[in-house]
mmCIF file of C-alpha atoms and ligand atoms in Angstrom:
data_model
loop_
_atom_site.group_PDB
_atom_site.id
_atom_site.type_symbol
_atom_site.label_atom_id
_atom_site.label_comp_id
_atom_site.label_asym_id
_atom_site.label_seq_id
_atom_site.Cartn_x
_atom_site.Cartn_y
_atom_site.Cartn_z
ATOM 1 C CA MET A 1226 8.467 -9.073 24.112
ATOM 2 C CA THR A 1227 11.778 -10.093 22.276
ATOM 3 C CA ALA A 1228 11.288 -8.772 18.967
ATOM 4 C CA GLN A 1229 12.329 -5.448 17.611
ATOM 5 C CA PRO A 1230 9.431 -3.073 16.937
ATOM 6 C CA ILE A 1231 9.597 -2.081 13.510
ATOM 7 C CA ASP A 1232 8.331 1.607 13.896
ATOM 8 C CA GLY A 1233 5.815 2.353 10.503
ATOM 9 C CA THR A 1234 5.387 5.955 12.654
ATOM 10 C CA ALA A 1235 8.579 7.197 12.702
ATOM 11 C CA LEU A 1236 9.928 6.038 9.134
ATOM 12 C CA SER A 1237 6.640 8.162 7.623
ATOM 13 C CA THR A 1238 7.508 10.881 9.610
ATOM 14 C CA GLN A 1239 11.100 10.490 8.266
ATOM 15 C CA ILE A 1240 9.898 9.949 4.375
ATOM 16 C CA ARG A 1241 7.469 12.601 4.412
ATOM 17 C CA ALA A 1242 10.203 15.052 5.743
ATOM 18 C CA GLU A 1243 12.146 14.130 2.445
ATOM 19 C CA VAL A 1244 8.897 14.210 0.308
ATOM 20 C CA ALA A 1245 7.993 17.729 1.464
ATOM 21 C CA GLN A 1246 11.856 19.047 0.648
ATOM 22 C CA ARG A 1247 11.159 17.217 -2.785
ATOM 23 C CA ALA A 1248 7.805 19.180 -3.061
ATOM 24 C CA ALA A 1249 9.538 22.327 -1.741
ATOM 25 C CA ALA A 1250 12.422 22.274 -4.834
ATOM 26 C CA LEU A 1251 9.163 21.497 -6.952
ATOM 27 C CA THR A 1252 7.266 23.813 -6.379
ATOM 28 C CA ALA A 1253 10.078 26.752 -6.185
ATOM 29 C CA ARG A 1254 10.440 25.961 -9.742
ATOM 30 C CA GLY A 1255 6.639 26.901 -10.583
ATOM 31 C CA ARG A 1256 5.808 22.719 -10.726
ATOM 32 C CA GLN A 1257 4.081 22.276 -6.979
ATOM 33 C CA PRO A 1258 3.532 18.328 -7.543
ATOM 34 C CA GLY A 1259 -0.511 17.644 -7.196
ATOM 35 C CA LEU A 1260 -2.840 14.729 -6.205
ATOM 36 C CA ALA A 1261 -5.790 14.564 -7.379
ATOM 37 C CA VAL A 1262 -8.309 11.952 -5.148
ATOM 38 C CA VAL A 1263 -11.430 10.749 -6.127
ATOM 39 C CA LEU A 1264 -14.346 9.801 -3.793
ATOM 40 C CA VAL A 1265 -17.830 8.056 -5.268
ATOM 41 C CA GLY A 1266 -20.254 7.413 -2.370
ATOM 42 C CA ASP A 1267 -20.344 7.614 1.045
ATOM 43 C CA ASP A 1268 -18.957 4.363 2.442
ATOM 44 C CA PRO A 1269 -17.175 5.485 6.117
ATOM 45 C CA ALA A 1270 -13.690 3.444 5.561
ATOM 46 C CA SER A 1271 -13.410 5.458 2.085
ATOM 47 C CA GLN A 1272 -14.018 8.720 3.558
ATOM 48 C CA VAL A 1273 -11.656 7.953 6.281
ATOM 49 C CA TYR A 1274 -8.616 7.114 3.572
ATOM 50 C CA VAL A 1275 -9.261 10.230 1.583
ATOM 51 C CA ARG A 1276 -9.335 12.689 4.445
ATOM 52 C CA ASN A 1277 -5.974 11.409 5.569
ATOM 53 C CA LYS A 1278 -4.998 11.019 2.147
ATOM 54 C CA VAL A 1279 -5.600 14.830 1.267
ATOM 55 C CA LYS A 1280 -4.256 15.838 4.752
ATOM 56 C CA ALA A 1281 -1.002 14.679 4.043
ATOM 57 C CA CYS A 1282 -0.784 16.037 0.734
ATOM 58 C CA HIS A 1283 -1.174 19.341 2.521
ATOM 59 C CA ASP A 1284 1.285 18.522 5.327
ATOM 60 C CA ALA A 1285 3.476 17.557 2.752
ATOM 61 C CA GLY A 1286 3.016 21.090 0.527
ATOM 62 C CA VAL A 1287 1.271 18.783 -2.294
ATOM 63 C CA HIS A 1288 -1.174 20.322 -4.045
ATOM 64 C CA SER A 1289 -4.490 17.766 -3.703
ATOM 65 C CA VAL A 1290 -7.767 18.406 -5.120
ATOM 66 C CA PHE A 1291 -10.225 15.874 -4.083
ATOM 67 C CA GLU A 1292 -13.566 15.337 -5.796
ATOM 68 C CA LYS A 1293 -16.548 13.659 -3.931
ATOM 69 C CA HIS A 1294 -19.226 12.430 -6.062
ATOM 70 C CA ASP A 1295 -22.580 10.803 -5.050
ATOM 71 C CA ALA A 1296 -23.191 7.272 -5.121
ATOM 72 C CA THR A 1297 -25.380 7.707 -8.749
ATOM 73 C CA LEU A 1298 -22.068 8.916 -10.256
ATOM 74 C CA THR A 1299 -22.523 7.077 -13.717
ATOM 75 C CA GLU A 1300 -19.349 4.519 -14.797
ATOM 76 C CA ALA A 1301 -19.083 7.477 -17.859
ATOM 77 C CA GLU A 1302 -19.367 10.560 -15.813
ATOM 78 C CA LEU A 1303 -16.421 8.869 -13.731
ATOM 79 C CA LEU A 1304 -14.480 7.831 -16.692
ATOM 80 C CA ALA A 1305 -15.209 11.907 -17.809
ATOM 81 C CA ARG A 1306 -13.781 13.187 -14.874
ATOM 82 C CA VAL A 1307 -10.685 10.754 -14.826
ATOM 83 C CA ALA A 1308 -9.822 11.857 -18.644
ATOM 84 C CA ALA A 1309 -10.399 15.593 -17.148
ATOM 85 C CA LEU A 1310 -7.800 14.586 -14.653
ATOM 86 C CA ASN A 1311 -5.697 12.740 -16.920
ATOM 87 C CA ALA A 1312 -5.711 16.566 -18.847
ATOM 88 C CA ASP A 1313 -4.766 18.692 -16.094
ATOM 89 C CA PRO A 1314 -1.377 19.992 -16.244
ATOM 90 C CA ARG A 1315 -1.876 20.629 -12.376
ATOM 91 C CA ILE A 1316 -2.500 16.913 -11.530
ATOM 92 C CA HIS A 1317 0.853 14.397 -11.453
ATOM 93 C CA GLY A 1318 -1.503 11.459 -9.920
ATOM 94 C CA ILE A 1319 -4.573 10.232 -9.769
ATOM 95 C CA LEU A 1320 -6.626 8.289 -7.064
ATOM 96 C CA VAL A 1321 -10.110 6.640 -7.423
ATOM 97 C CA GLN A 1322 -10.814 5.031 -4.089
ATOM 98 C CA MET A 1323 -11.916 1.615 -4.099
ATOM 99 C CA PRO A 1324 -14.627 0.047 -3.549
ATOM 100 C CA LEU A 1325 -16.633 2.016 -6.610
ATOM 101 C CA PRO A 1326 -20.453 1.619 -6.443
ATOM 102 C CA GLN A 1327 -21.464 -1.818 -7.890
ATOM 103 C CA HIS A 1328 -22.872 -0.283 -11.322
ATOM 104 C CA ILE A 1329 -19.154 0.581 -12.126
ATOM 105 C CA ASN A 1330 -16.557 -1.747 -13.349
ATOM 106 C CA PRO A 1331 -13.050 -0.766 -11.006
ATOM 107 C CA HIS A 1332 -10.783 -1.784 -14.082
ATOM 108 C CA LYS A 1333 -12.245 0.064 -16.212
ATOM 109 C CA VAL A 1334 -11.783 3.401 -14.130
ATOM 110 C CA ILE A 1335 -7.769 2.137 -13.611
ATOM 111 C CA GLU A 1336 -7.259 1.202 -16.557
ATOM 112 C CA ALA A 1337 -8.557 4.979 -17.400
ATOM 113 C CA ILE A 1338 -6.357 6.499 -15.648
ATOM 114 C CA ALA A 1339 -3.041 7.723 -17.635
ATOM 115 C CA THR A 1340 -0.015 5.502 -16.736
ATOM 116 C CA HIS A 1341 2.153 8.515 -15.772
ATOM 117 C CA LYS A 1342 -0.791 9.816 -13.387
ATOM 118 C CA ASP A 1343 -1.405 6.048 -11.575
ATOM 119 C CA VAL A 1344 0.364 6.476 -8.293
ATOM 120 C CA ASP A 1345 -1.559 3.647 -7.075
ATOM 121 C CA GLY A 1346 0.246 1.291 -9.449
ATOM 122 C CA TYR A 1347 -3.060 -0.710 -10.126
ATOM 123 C CA SER A 1348 -3.502 -0.663 -13.783
ATOM 124 C CA VAL A 1349 -2.431 -3.509 -16.004
ATOM 125 C CA LEU A 1350 0.769 -1.529 -17.322
ATOM 126 C CA SER A 1351 1.841 -0.394 -13.916
ATOM 127 C CA ALA A 1352 1.714 -3.745 -12.983
ATOM 128 C CA GLY A 1353 3.500 -5.588 -16.184
ATOM 129 C CA GLU A 1354 6.086 -3.099 -15.568
ATOM 130 C CA LEU A 1355 7.170 -4.447 -12.068
ATOM 131 C CA MET A 1356 6.753 -7.942 -12.963
ATOM 132 C CA THR A 1357 9.016 -6.603 -15.639
ATOM 133 C CA GLY A 1358 11.570 -4.958 -13.462
ATOM 134 C CA LEU A 1359 10.826 -1.908 -15.559
ATOM 135 C CA PRO A 1360 10.612 1.647 -13.968
ATOM 136 C CA GLY A 1361 7.108 2.159 -12.993
ATOM 137 C CA PHE A 1362 4.721 3.258 -10.075
ATOM 138 C CA ARG A 1363 4.527 0.260 -7.336
ATOM 139 C CA PRO A 1364 1.694 -0.188 -5.539
ATOM 140 C CA CYS A 1365 2.168 1.833 -2.258
ATOM 141 C CA THR A 1366 1.216 -0.777 1.016
ATOM 142 C CA PRO A 1367 3.940 -3.490 -0.684
ATOM 143 C CA TYR A 1368 6.408 -0.492 -1.333
ATOM 144 C CA GLY A 1369 5.686 0.505 2.237
ATOM 145 C CA CYS A 1370 6.501 -3.144 3.715
ATOM 146 C CA MET A 1371 9.555 -2.749 1.084
ATOM 147 C CA LYS A 1372 11.061 0.098 3.363
ATOM 148 C CA LEU A 1373 10.198 -1.477 6.479
ATOM 149 C CA ILE A 1374 11.690 -4.551 5.703
ATOM 150 C CA ALA A 1375 15.227 -2.110 4.462
ATOM 151 C CA SER A 1376 14.612 -0.368 8.057
ATOM 152 C CA THR A 1377 15.561 -3.109 9.554
ATOM 153 C CA GLY A 1378 18.965 -3.727 7.884
ATOM 154 C CA ILE A 1379 18.368 -6.802 6.934
ATOM 155 C CA ASP A 1380 19.817 -7.786 3.338
ATOM 156 C CA LEU A 1381 16.876 -9.909 1.185
ATOM 157 C CA ARG A 1382 19.458 -11.524 -1.026
ATOM 158 C CA GLY A 1383 19.001 -15.474 -0.032
ATOM 159 C CA LYS A 1384 16.554 -14.992 2.091
ATOM 160 C CA HIS A 1385 13.191 -16.673 2.056
ATOM 161 C CA ALA A 1386 10.301 -14.857 2.521
ATOM 162 C CA VAL A 1387 6.382 -16.063 2.682
ATOM 163 C CA VAL A 1388 3.703 -13.640 1.552
ATOM 164 C CA VAL A 1389 0.526 -14.935 3.179
ATOM 165 C CA GLY A 1390 -2.319 -13.483 0.994
ATOM 166 C CA ARG A 1391 -2.181 -13.480 -3.019
ATOM 167 C CA SER A 1392 -4.827 -10.063 -3.435
ATOM 168 C CA ASN A 1393 -4.011 -8.058 -6.684
ATOM 169 C CA THR A 1394 -3.146 -4.993 -4.135
ATOM 170 C CA VAL A 1395 -1.178 -6.409 -1.549
ATOM 171 C CA GLY A 1396 0.041 -9.924 -1.741
ATOM 172 C CA LYS A 1397 0.808 -10.235 -5.676
ATOM 173 C CA PRO A 1398 2.673 -6.961 -6.103
ATOM 174 C CA MET A 1399 4.692 -7.625 -2.421
ATOM 175 C CA ALA A 1400 5.738 -11.229 -3.947
ATOM 176 C CA LEU A 1401 7.050 -9.468 -6.698
ATOM 177 C CA LEU A 1402 9.216 -6.923 -4.986
ATOM 178 C CA LEU A 1403 10.859 -9.263 -3.041
ATOM 179 C CA LEU A 1404 11.485 -11.839 -5.639
ATOM 180 C CA GLN A 1405 13.293 -8.039 -6.972
ATOM 181 C CA ALA A 1406 15.353 -7.710 -4.105
ATOM 182 C CA ASN A 1407 16.606 -11.433 -4.746
ATOM 183 C CA ALA A 1408 14.496 -13.028 -1.589
ATOM 184 C CA THR A 1409 12.992 -16.703 -2.616
ATOM 185 C CA VAL A 1410 9.674 -16.672 -2.162
ATOM 186 C CA THR A 1411 6.536 -18.560 -1.592
ATOM 187 C CA ILE A 1412 2.935 -17.217 -1.784
ATOM 188 C CA CYS A 1413 0.190 -18.895 0.165
ATOM 189 C CA HIS A 1414 -3.445 -18.011 0.505
ATOM 190 C CA SER A 1415 -6.695 -19.576 1.001
ATOM 191 C CA ALA A 1416 -6.118 -22.967 -0.284
ATOM 192 C CA THR A 1417 -2.922 -23.375 0.921
ATOM 193 C CA SER A 1418 -2.882 -26.513 3.357
ATOM 194 C CA ASP A 1419 -0.629 -25.890 6.285
ATOM 195 C CA ILE A 1420 0.272 -21.938 5.944
ATOM 196 C CA GLY A 1421 2.535 -22.919 9.394
ATOM 197 C CA HIS A 1422 4.745 -25.825 6.903
ATOM 198 C CA HIS A 1423 5.706 -22.656 5.037
ATOM 199 C CA THR A 1424 6.341 -19.528 7.393
ATOM 200 C CA ARG A 1425 8.097 -21.487 9.898
ATOM 201 C CA GLN A 1426 11.036 -21.847 7.263
ATOM 202 C CA ALA A 1427 11.038 -17.849 6.560
ATOM 203 C CA ASP A 1428 13.311 -15.319 7.331
ATOM 204 C CA VAL A 1429 10.419 -12.808 6.470
ATOM 205 C CA VAL A 1430 7.143 -13.161 6.794
ATOM 206 C CA VAL A 1431 4.133 -10.909 4.982
ATOM 207 C CA VAL A 1432 0.552 -11.345 6.516
ATOM 208 C CA ALA A 1433 -2.314 -9.840 4.239
ATOM 209 C CA VAL A 1434 -5.169 -11.996 4.639
ATOM 210 C CA GLY A 1435 -7.653 -9.415 6.620
ATOM 211 C CA ARG A 1436 -8.441 -12.327 9.387
ATOM 212 C CA ARG A 1437 -6.868 -11.989 13.129
ATOM 213 C CA ASN A 1438 -4.410 -14.104 14.366
ATOM 214 C CA VAL A 1439 -3.568 -15.875 10.540
ATOM 215 C CA LEU A 1440 0.017 -15.823 12.100
ATOM 216 C CA ARG A 1441 0.737 -17.441 15.599
ATOM 217 C CA ALA A 1442 3.833 -17.963 17.520
ATOM 218 C CA ASP A 1443 4.375 -21.374 16.536
ATOM 219 C CA MET A 1444 4.079 -20.492 12.918
ATOM 220 C CA VAL A 1445 7.531 -18.380 13.156
ATOM 221 C CA LYS A 1446 10.685 -18.986 12.895
ATOM 222 C CA PRO A 1447 12.928 -17.673 15.758
ATOM 223 C CA GLY A 1448 14.652 -14.109 14.792
ATOM 224 C CA ALA A 1449 12.129 -13.567 11.556
ATOM 225 C CA VAL A 1450 10.999 -10.168 10.337
ATOM 226 C CA VAL A 1451 7.070 -9.872 10.239
ATOM 227 C CA ILE A 1452 5.140 -7.547 8.559
ATOM 228 C CA ASP A 1453 1.273 -6.945 8.935
ATOM 229 C CA VAL A 1454 -0.703 -5.609 6.608
ATOM 230 C CA GLY A 1455 -3.786 -6.581 8.477
ATOM 231 C CA MET A 1456 -6.680 -4.255 9.489
ATOM 232 C CA ASN A 1457 -9.427 -6.012 11.792
ATOM 233 C CA ARG A 1458 -11.122 -4.943 14.755
ATOM 234 C CA ASN A 1459 -10.364 -7.129 18.089
ATOM 235 C CA ASP A 1460 -13.192 -8.186 20.132
ATOM 236 C CA GLU A 1461 -12.948 -4.714 21.965
ATOM 237 C CA GLY A 1462 -13.487 -2.988 18.699
ATOM 238 C CA LYS A 1463 -9.388 -1.747 18.597
ATOM 239 C CA LEU A 1464 -7.735 -2.188 15.399
ATOM 240 C CA CYS A 1465 -5.852 -5.093 15.261
ATOM 241 C CA GLY A 1466 -4.036 -6.838 12.225
ATOM 242 C CA ASP A 1467 -3.303 -10.257 11.082
ATOM 243 C CA VAL A 1468 -0.792 -11.437 13.531
ATOM 244 C CA ASP A 1469 -1.524 -12.642 16.976
ATOM 245 C CA PHE A 1470 0.992 -10.056 18.071
ATOM 246 C CA LYS A 1471 1.779 -10.703 21.828
ATOM 247 C CA SER A 1472 2.821 -14.340 21.310
ATOM 248 C CA VAL A 1473 4.591 -13.733 17.506
ATOM 249 C CA ALA A 1474 6.564 -10.526 19.238
ATOM 250 C CA GLN A 1475 7.931 -13.464 21.325
ATOM 251 C CA VAL A 1476 9.351 -15.423 18.853
ATOM 252 C CA ALA A 1477 9.924 -13.149 16.170
ATOM 253 C CA GLY A 1478 13.359 -10.434 15.302
ATOM 254 C CA PHE A 1479 11.499 -7.755 14.110
ATOM 255 C CA ILE A 1480 8.104 -6.996 14.192
ATOM 256 C CA THR A 1481 5.116 -4.411 12.825
ATOM 257 C CA PRO A 1482 3.021 -3.291 15.505
ATOM 258 C CA VAL A 1483 -0.806 -2.644 14.268
ATOM 259 C CA PRO A 1484 -1.625 0.549 14.295
ATOM 260 C CA GLY A 1485 1.555 2.185 13.859
ATOM 261 C CA GLY A 1486 3.579 -0.172 11.250
ATOM 262 C CA VAL A 1487 2.297 -0.422 8.020
ATOM 263 C CA GLY A 1488 -0.753 1.623 7.841
ATOM 264 C CA PRO A 1489 1.005 4.839 8.090
ATOM 265 C CA MET A 1490 4.022 3.804 5.516
ATOM 266 C CA THR A 1491 1.011 3.302 2.786
ATOM 267 C CA ILE A 1492 -0.234 6.769 2.440
ATOM 268 C CA THR A 1493 3.568 8.215 2.818
ATOM 269 C CA MET A 1494 4.684 5.804 -0.459
ATOM 270 C CA LEU A 1495 1.455 7.517 -2.413
ATOM 271 C CA LEU A 1496 2.835 10.907 -1.408
ATOM 272 C CA VAL A 1497 6.425 9.570 -2.359
ATOM 273 C CA ASN A 1498 5.104 8.395 -6.278
ATOM 274 C CA THR A 1499 3.284 11.294 -6.880
ATOM 275 C CA ILE A 1500 6.598 13.653 -5.909
ATOM 276 C CA GLU A 1501 8.161 10.864 -8.694
ATOM 277 C CA ALA A 1502 5.616 11.407 -10.806
ATOM 278 C CA ALA A 1503 5.929 15.226 -10.597
ATOM 279 C CA GLU A 1504 9.343 15.269 -10.721
ATOM 280 C CA ARG A 1505 9.736 13.038 -14.255
ATOM 281 C CA ASN A 1506 6.935 15.304 -15.608
ATOM 282 C CA ALA A 1507 9.194 18.244 -14.379
ATOM 283 C CA GLY A 1508 12.338 16.824 -16.288
HETATM 284 P P1 NAP B 2506 -8.133 -9.332 -0.045
HETATM 285 O O1 NAP B 2506 -8.122 -8.761 -0.927
HETATM 286 O O2 NAP B 2506 -9.587 -10.125 0.506
HETATM 287 O O3 NAP B 2506 -7.078 -10.860 -0.535
HETATM 288 C C1 NAP B 2506 -6.973 -11.417 0.734
HETATM 289 C C2 NAP B 2506 -6.262 -12.379 0.428
HETATM 290 O O4 NAP B 2506 -5.828 -13.472 1.505
HETATM 291 C C3 NAP B 2506 -6.459 -13.461 -0.730
HETATM 292 O O5 NAP B 2506 -5.395 -13.741 -1.100
HETATM 293 C C4 NAP B 2506 -7.103 -14.806 -0.064
HETATM 294 O O6 NAP B 2506 -7.025 -15.737 -0.435
HETATM 295 C C5 NAP B 2506 -6.251 -14.712 1.281
HETATM 296 N N1 NAP B 2506 -6.347 -15.455 2.805
HETATM 297 C C6 NAP B 2506 -8.101 -15.166 2.915
HETATM 298 N N2 NAP B 2506 -8.106 -15.915 3.841
HETATM 299 C C7 NAP B 2506 -7.039 -16.968 4.238
HETATM 300 C C8 NAP B 2506 -6.599 -17.760 5.278
HETATM 301 N N3 NAP B 2506 -7.398 -18.055 5.944
HETATM 302 N N4 NAP B 2506 -5.309 -18.484 4.939
HETATM 303 C C9 NAP B 2506 -4.460 -17.629 4.334
HETATM 304 N N5 NAP B 2506 -4.241 -16.723 2.940
HETATM 305 C C10 NAP B 2506 -6.097 -16.267 3.026
HETATM 306 O O7 NAP B 2506 -7.415 -8.438 0.996
HETATM 307 P P2 NAP B 2506 -6.285 -7.789 0.807
HETATM 308 O O8 NAP B 2506 -6.759 -6.177 -0.312
HETATM 309 O O9 NAP B 2506 -4.990 -8.352 0.035
HETATM 310 O O10 NAP B 2506 -5.993 -6.651 2.176
HETATM 311 C C11 NAP B 2506 -5.314 -7.717 3.185
HETATM 312 C C12 NAP B 2506 -5.433 -7.055 4.274
HETATM 313 O O11 NAP B 2506 -4.827 -5.647 4.544
HETATM 314 C C13 NAP B 2506 -6.956 -6.140 4.850
HETATM 315 O O12 NAP B 2506 -7.399 -6.547 6.178
HETATM 316 C C14 NAP B 2506 -6.997 -4.741 4.458
HETATM 317 O O13 NAP B 2506 -7.695 -3.879 5.426
HETATM 318 C C15 NAP B 2506 -5.438 -4.896 5.090
HETATM 319 N N6 NAP B 2506 -4.970 -3.487 4.129
HETATM 320 C C16 NAP B 2506 -4.168 -2.557 5.030
HETATM 321 C C17 NAP B 2506 -3.569 -1.897 4.062
HETATM 322 C C18 NAP B 2506 -3.154 -0.844 5.091
HETATM 323 O O14 NAP B 2506 -2.519 0.078 4.596
HETATM 324 N N7 NAP B 2506 -2.786 -1.054 6.304
HETATM 325 C C19 NAP B 2506 -3.752 -1.658 2.712
HETATM 326 C C20 NAP B 2506 -4.422 -2.379 1.995
HETATM 327 C C21 NAP B 2506 -5.311 -3.367 2.640
HETATM 328 P P3 NAP B 2506 -7.543 -16.261 -1.763
HETATM 329 O O15 NAP B 2506 -6.906 -15.371 -2.892
HETATM 330 O O16 NAP B 2506 -7.490 -17.490 -2.207
HETATM 331 O O17 NAP B 2506 -8.863 -16.056 -1.596
#
């Protein structure tokens, strides 16, 4: 392997230590930061995610409220819970775990979260703030990817960055963050005819598709930074990303592993956003 691995676990540990210090400073002023995590239904993956988020809060000294509701909860009942959390002075960030049961409109729920508590950064207003360069909450996964890229020491100004995937939660905000950092950005998606044509020219490639081996060694420019957002299972049932890690690591300059790359950073940036929300609230 020639690429240098980007250790998301180590970077997370470092950022979470800073978060814990900021949380302790707020708590000392009687303003402990608080995050509410709301889960509706029994999706097994969601249960693991929310458990990890609540534990991360606990470890960092952030107050957390975990609300678990049956899948039969109505949309009106969920909106009422969000309204109550919006009004709760101990709560600075609200996260409603997706996906929601079919009978609940996720957009309605996301838009019901007060913008100053939208620590996931998924609302239309938060997306607009990102688009226009205004301060606001950046979606946690792409925000974490930016920290991982920064940790390589590479200056993005004038670099060509290619994002594979255009979801509202990962691909699109990722592209906007890279643009904000003065990279020249290309976005590829399922209708892109030759993804390799674009990625071979890229100094930075971020892959967020949700399919194994979307990026192979012959699609990567030597020395490029490769960030793998994907979470898939390989034939042995083990967690793997979208990048053919073994072969791409022979060509890239830096690469994130799966697990241990983007995954830990997503929760870390949720904590960062929650602390920022609490700090703004405390003045
Ligand atoms: P998503 O909403 O399903 O979006 C996937 C994107 O990939 C879409 O834009 C789709 O294009 C594109 N795509 C699908 N097949 C493609 C192909 N063959 N070639 C090129 N592009 C293709 O997924 P997501 O929420 O962005 O998540 C992507 C992956 O990241 C998933 O594996 C997810 O589990 C993982 N993830 C990880 C974390 C973490 O913390 N590690 C956080 C979030 C997501 P179209 O728009 O044209 O359909």
